[in-house]
Coordinates of C-alpha atoms in Angstrom, one line a residue:
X1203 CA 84.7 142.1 110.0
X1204 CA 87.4 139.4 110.7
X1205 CA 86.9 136.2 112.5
X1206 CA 89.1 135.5 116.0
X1207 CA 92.8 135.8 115.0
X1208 CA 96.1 136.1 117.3
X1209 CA 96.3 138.8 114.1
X1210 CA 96.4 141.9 116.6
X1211 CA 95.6 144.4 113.2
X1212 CA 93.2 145.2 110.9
X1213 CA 93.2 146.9 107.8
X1214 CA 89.9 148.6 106.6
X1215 CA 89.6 150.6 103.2
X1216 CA 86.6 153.2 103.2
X1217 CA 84.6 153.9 100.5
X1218 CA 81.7 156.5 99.7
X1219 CA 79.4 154.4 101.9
X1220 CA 81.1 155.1 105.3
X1221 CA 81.0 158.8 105.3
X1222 CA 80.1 159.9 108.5
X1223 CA 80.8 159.0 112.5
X1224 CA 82.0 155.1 112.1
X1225 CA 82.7 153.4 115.4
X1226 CA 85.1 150.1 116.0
X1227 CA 85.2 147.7 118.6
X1228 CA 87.8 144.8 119.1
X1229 CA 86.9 141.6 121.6
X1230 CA 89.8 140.5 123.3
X1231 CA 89.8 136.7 124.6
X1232 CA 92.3 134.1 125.5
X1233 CA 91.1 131.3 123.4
X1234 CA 89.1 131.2 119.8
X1235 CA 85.3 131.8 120.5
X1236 CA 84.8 130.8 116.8
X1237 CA 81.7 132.0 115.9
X1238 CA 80.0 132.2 119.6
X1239 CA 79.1 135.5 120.5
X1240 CA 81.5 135.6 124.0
X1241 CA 84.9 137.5 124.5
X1242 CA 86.6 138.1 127.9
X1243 CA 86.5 142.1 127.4
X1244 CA 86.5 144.5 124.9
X1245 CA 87.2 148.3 123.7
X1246 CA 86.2 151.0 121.1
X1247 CA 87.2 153.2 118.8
X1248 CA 85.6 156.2 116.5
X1249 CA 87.0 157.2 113.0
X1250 CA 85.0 159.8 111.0
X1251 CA 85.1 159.6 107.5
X1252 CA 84.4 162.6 105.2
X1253 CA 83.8 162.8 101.2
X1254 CA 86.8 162.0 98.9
X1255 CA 87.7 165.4 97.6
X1256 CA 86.9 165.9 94.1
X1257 CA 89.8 165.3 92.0
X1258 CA 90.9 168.2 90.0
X1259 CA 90.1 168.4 86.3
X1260 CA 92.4 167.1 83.6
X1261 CA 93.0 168.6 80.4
X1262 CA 91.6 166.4 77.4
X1263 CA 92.4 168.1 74.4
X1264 CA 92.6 171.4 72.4
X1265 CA 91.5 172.2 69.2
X1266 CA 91.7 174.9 66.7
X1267 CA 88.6 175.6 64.0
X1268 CA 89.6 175.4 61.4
X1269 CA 92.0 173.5 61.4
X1270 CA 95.4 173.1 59.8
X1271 CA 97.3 176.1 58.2
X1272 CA 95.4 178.9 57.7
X1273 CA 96.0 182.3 55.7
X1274 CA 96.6 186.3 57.8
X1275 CA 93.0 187.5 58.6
X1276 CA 91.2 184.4 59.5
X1277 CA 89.6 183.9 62.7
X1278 CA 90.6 180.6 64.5
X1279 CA 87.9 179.3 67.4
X1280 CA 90.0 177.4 70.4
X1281 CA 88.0 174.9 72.1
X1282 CA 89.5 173.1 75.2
X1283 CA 87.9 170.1 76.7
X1284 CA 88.4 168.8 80.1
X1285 CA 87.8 165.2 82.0
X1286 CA 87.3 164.8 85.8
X1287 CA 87.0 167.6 88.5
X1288 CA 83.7 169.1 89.3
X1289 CA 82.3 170.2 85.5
X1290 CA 80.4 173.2 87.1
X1291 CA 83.8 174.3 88.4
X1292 CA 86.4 174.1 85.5
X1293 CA 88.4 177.1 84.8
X1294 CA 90.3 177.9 82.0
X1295 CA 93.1 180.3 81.1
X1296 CA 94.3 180.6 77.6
X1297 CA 97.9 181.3 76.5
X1298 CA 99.7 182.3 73.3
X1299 CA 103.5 182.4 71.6
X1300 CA 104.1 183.0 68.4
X1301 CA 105.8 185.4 65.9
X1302 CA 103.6 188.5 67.4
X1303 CA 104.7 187.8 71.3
X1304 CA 108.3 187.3 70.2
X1305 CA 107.7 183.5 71.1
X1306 CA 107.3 184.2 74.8
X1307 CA 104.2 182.7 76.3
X1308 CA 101.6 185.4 77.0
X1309 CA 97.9 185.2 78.5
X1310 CA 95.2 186.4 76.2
X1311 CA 92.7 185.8 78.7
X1312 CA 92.1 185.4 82.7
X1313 CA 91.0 182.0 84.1
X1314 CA 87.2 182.3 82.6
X1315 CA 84.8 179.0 83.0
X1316 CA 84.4 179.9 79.2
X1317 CA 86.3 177.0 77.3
X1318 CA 86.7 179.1 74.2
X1319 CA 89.0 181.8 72.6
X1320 CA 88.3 183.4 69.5
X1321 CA 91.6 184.2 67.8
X1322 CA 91.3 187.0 64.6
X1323 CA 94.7 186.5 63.8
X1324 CA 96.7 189.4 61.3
X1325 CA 100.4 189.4 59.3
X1326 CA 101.8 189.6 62.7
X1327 CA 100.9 186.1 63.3
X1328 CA 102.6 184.9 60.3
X1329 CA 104.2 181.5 61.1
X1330 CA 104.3 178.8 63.9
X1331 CA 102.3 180.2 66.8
X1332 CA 101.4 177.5 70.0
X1333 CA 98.7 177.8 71.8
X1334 CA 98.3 176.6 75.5
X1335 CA 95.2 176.1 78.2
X1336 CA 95.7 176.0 81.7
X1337 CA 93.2 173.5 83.1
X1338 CA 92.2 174.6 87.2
X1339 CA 89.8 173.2 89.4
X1340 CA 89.5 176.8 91.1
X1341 CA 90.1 180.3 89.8
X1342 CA 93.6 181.0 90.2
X1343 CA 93.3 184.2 89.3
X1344 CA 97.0 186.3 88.3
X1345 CA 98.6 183.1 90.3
X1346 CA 100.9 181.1 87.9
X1347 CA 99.0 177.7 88.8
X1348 CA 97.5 175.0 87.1
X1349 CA 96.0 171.2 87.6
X1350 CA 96.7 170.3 84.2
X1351 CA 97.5 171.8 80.9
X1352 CA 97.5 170.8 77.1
X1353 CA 98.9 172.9 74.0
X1354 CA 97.4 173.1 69.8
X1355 CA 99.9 174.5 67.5
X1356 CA 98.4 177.0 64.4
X1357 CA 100.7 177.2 61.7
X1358 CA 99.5 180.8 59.7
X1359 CA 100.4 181.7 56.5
X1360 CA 101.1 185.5 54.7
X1361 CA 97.4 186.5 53.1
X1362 CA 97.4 185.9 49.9
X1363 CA 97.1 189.2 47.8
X1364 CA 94.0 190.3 46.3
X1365 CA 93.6 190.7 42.1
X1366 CA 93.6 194.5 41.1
X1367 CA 90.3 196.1 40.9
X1368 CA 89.2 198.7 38.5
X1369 CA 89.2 201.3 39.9
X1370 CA 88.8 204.5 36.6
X1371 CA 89.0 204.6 32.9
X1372 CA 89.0 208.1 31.7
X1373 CA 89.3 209.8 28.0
X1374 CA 90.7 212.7 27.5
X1375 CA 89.8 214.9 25.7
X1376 CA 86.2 214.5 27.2
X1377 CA 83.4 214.3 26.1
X1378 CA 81.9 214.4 22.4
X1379 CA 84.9 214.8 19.7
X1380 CA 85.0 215.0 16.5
X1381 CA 86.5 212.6 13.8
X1382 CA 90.4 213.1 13.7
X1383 CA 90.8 213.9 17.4
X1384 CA 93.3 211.3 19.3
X1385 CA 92.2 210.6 22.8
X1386 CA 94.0 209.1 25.4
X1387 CA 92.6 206.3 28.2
X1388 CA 94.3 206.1 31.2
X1389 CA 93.3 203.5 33.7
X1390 CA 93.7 203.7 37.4
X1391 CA 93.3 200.3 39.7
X1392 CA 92.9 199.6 43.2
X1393 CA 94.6 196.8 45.3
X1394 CA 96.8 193.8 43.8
X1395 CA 100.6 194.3 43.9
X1396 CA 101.6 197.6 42.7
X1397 CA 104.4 196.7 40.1
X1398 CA 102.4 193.5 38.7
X1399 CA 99.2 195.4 37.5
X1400 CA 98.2 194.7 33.9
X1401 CA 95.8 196.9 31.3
X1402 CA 94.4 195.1 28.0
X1403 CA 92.5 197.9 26.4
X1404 CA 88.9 196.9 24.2
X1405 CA 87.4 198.9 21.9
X1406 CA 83.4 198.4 21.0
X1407 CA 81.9 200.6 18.6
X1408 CA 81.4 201.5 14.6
X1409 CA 84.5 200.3 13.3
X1410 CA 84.1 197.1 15.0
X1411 CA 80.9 196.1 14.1
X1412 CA 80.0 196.8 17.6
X1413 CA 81.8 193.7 18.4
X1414 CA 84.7 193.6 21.5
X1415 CA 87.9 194.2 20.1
X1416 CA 91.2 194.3 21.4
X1417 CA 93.0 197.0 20.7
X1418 CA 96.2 196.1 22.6
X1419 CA 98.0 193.2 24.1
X1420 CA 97.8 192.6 28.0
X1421 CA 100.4 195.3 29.1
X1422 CA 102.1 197.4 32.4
X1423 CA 101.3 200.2 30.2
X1424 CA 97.7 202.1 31.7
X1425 CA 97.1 204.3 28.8
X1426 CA 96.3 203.7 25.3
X1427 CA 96.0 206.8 22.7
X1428 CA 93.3 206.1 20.2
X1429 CA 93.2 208.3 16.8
X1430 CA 89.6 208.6 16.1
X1431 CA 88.8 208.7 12.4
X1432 CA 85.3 208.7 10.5
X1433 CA 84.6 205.2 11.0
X1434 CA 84.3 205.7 14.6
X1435 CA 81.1 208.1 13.9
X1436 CA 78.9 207.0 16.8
X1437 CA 78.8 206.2 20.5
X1438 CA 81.6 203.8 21.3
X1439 CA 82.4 201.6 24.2
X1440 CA 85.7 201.2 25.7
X1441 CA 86.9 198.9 28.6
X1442 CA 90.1 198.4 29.8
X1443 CA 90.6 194.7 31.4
X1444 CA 92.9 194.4 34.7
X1445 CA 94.6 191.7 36.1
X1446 CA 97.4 190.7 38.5
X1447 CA 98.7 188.4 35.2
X1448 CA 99.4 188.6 31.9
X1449 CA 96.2 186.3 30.8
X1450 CA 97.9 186.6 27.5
X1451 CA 95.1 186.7 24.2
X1452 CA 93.3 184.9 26.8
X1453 CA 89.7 186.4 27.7
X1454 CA 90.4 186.8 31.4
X1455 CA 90.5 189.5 33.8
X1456 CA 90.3 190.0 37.6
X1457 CA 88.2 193.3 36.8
X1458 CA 87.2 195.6 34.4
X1459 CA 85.6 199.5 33.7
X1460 CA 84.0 201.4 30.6
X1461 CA 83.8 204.4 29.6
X1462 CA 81.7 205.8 26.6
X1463 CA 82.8 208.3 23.6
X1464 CA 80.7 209.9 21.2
X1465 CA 82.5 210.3 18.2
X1466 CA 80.8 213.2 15.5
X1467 CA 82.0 214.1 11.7
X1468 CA 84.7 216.4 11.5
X1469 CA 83.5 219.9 10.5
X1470 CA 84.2 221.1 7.1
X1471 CA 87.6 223.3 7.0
X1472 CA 86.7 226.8 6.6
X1473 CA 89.2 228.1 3.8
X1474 CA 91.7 230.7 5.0
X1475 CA 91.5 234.4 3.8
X1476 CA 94.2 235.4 2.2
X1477 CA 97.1 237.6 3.7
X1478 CA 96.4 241.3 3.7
X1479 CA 99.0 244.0 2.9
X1480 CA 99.0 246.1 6.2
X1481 CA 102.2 248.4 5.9
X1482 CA 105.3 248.9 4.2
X1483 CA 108.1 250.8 6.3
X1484 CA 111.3 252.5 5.4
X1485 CA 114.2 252.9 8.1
X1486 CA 115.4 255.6 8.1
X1487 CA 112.7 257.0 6.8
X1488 CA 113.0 260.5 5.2
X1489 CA 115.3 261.5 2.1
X1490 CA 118.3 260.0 2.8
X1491 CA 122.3 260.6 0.9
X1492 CA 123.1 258.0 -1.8
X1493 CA 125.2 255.3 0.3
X1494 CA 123.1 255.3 3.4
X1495 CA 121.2 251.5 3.5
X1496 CA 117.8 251.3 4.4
X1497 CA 115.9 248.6 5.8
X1498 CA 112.4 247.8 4.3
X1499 CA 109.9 246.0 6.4
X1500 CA 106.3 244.4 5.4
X1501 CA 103.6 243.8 7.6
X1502 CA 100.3 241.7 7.4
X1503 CA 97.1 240.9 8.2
X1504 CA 94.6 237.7 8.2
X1505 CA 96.3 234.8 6.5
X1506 CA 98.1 231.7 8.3
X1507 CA 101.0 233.7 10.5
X1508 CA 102.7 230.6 9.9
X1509 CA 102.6 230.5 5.7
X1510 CA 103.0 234.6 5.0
X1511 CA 105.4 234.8 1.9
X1512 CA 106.9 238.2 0.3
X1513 CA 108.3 239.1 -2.6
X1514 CA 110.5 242.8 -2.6
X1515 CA 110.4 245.2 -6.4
X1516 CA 111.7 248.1 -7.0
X1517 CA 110.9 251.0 -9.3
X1518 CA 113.3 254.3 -9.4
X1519 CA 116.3 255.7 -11.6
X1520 CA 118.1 252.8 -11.8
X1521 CA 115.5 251.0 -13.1
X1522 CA 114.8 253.1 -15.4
X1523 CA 111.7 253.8 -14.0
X1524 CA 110.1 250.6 -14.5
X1525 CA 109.3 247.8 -11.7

């Protein structure tokens, strides 16, 4: 390995190939041999030489899918990847902080040989939340211990709200009604923000040629009253639109219901009898001393209550008899 040399060392750098029992031997003379096999005595030496331990994994990178800023209720795959070390024995341990672990670092999983984390993520995530993966050549288990680490930041915005969805249109009265009658729609929806709801009532039927027709603006207002009258004779259609806007005299909605009315002639009016005489009382009754005042009351039957008339005569003395 070296020629003679009054150089009394020798430095030797192992390598894969000398694992195992390796054995040295120095000759010792007092002049330069050169190249002649000779030397005046000599001496050994053993080194053993085992594998270079495997270096431990290093992190490589960390990725979130999908990416980039992301609304409440999605579900965000981490994916770590790892360089060096022995790939059949990577560990990984996966930690979070964010809004919903008050921006402290917490695990959300043990060391695992699994290099995913599936992350459902809710309104409690809202905001800047940082993922981290501790790399290990071993399973640390509990121990707070690493070979290498690497961190993805998630960025998770509020959900955005859902459109109102019809949810009823009723009429009431129910049912088959007759010319005349006014009904009243009230719509009920489902969803969307509460105070921002809008109701644009149509009308499809007789009277419109059985074409759609509005038969109100797009208002906050659920209920419309609708006076029936004799063009309405027939089965009509009537839909209110909803939406979480005010589309205007647009023809837009985020959802809509029916509900069908059958509309029949008015029946004739059946003529009112006329008022019957039933009594006429005197109080106090009896012959009675000139000066005393009595009260005369009518009573009657049939008739409107509402539209009785009466007229009082009198036939006695004073009037000479005559009514």
């Amino acid at each position: 390995m070296t020629e003679y040399t009054t150089n009394q060392t020798f430095s030797w750098t192992t390598t894969a190939a000398d694992v195992g029992g390796n054995t040295f031997r120095v000759w010792i003379a007092g002049q330069d041999y050169g190249t002649a096999e000779q030397w005046d005595s000599y001496g050994d030496a053993s080194v053993t030489i085992n594998p270079a331990p495997t270096p431990p994994p290093q992190f490589q990178s960390l990725t979130a899918t999908p990416s980039g800023p992301q609304n409440a209720g999605t579900t965000i795959s981490l994916k770590a990847a790892a360089s060096g070390g022995d790939p059949a024995n990577i560990w990984y341990r996966f930690w979070m902080r964010g809004p919903s672990t008050n921006n402290q670092w917490a695990p959300v999983t043990g060391y695992t040989k699994t290099d995913t984390f599936s992350w459902t993520t809710t309104a409690a995530d809202v905001g800047e939340n940082t993922f981290r993966v501790w790399i290990a050549g071993q399973d640390y288990g509990a121990v707070e211990q690493w070979d290498s680490y690497g961190d993805a930041s998630v960025t998770i915005n509020p959900a955005p709200t859902p459109p109102p969805q019809f949810q009823s249109l009723t009429a009431t009265p129910s049912g088959p009604q007759n010319a005349g009658t006014t009904i009243t729609l009230t719509a009920t929806a489902s969803s969307g923000v509460p105070d921002n709801i809008w109701y644009r009532f149509v009308l499809r039927g007789p009277a419109t040629g059985n074409y759609w027709t509005p038969m109100t603006g797009y208002t906050k207002n659920n209920t419309f009253s609708w006076t029936t009258s004799e063009a309405d004779l027939g089965l009509n259609q009537l839909r209110v639109w909803i939406a979480g806007q005010d589309y205007g005299t647009q023809d837009k909605w985020d959802s809509f219901g029916d509900v069908t009315v059958t509309i029949n002639p008015a029946p004739t009016p059946v003529p009112t009898p006329p008022p019957q005489f039933q009594s006429l009382t005197a109080t106090p009754s009896g012959p009675q001393n000139a000066g005393t005042t009595i009260s005369l009351k009518a009573a009657a039957s049939g008739g409107d209550p509402a539209n009785i008339w009466y007229r009082f005569w009198m036939r006695g003395p004073s009037t000479n008899n005559q009514w």
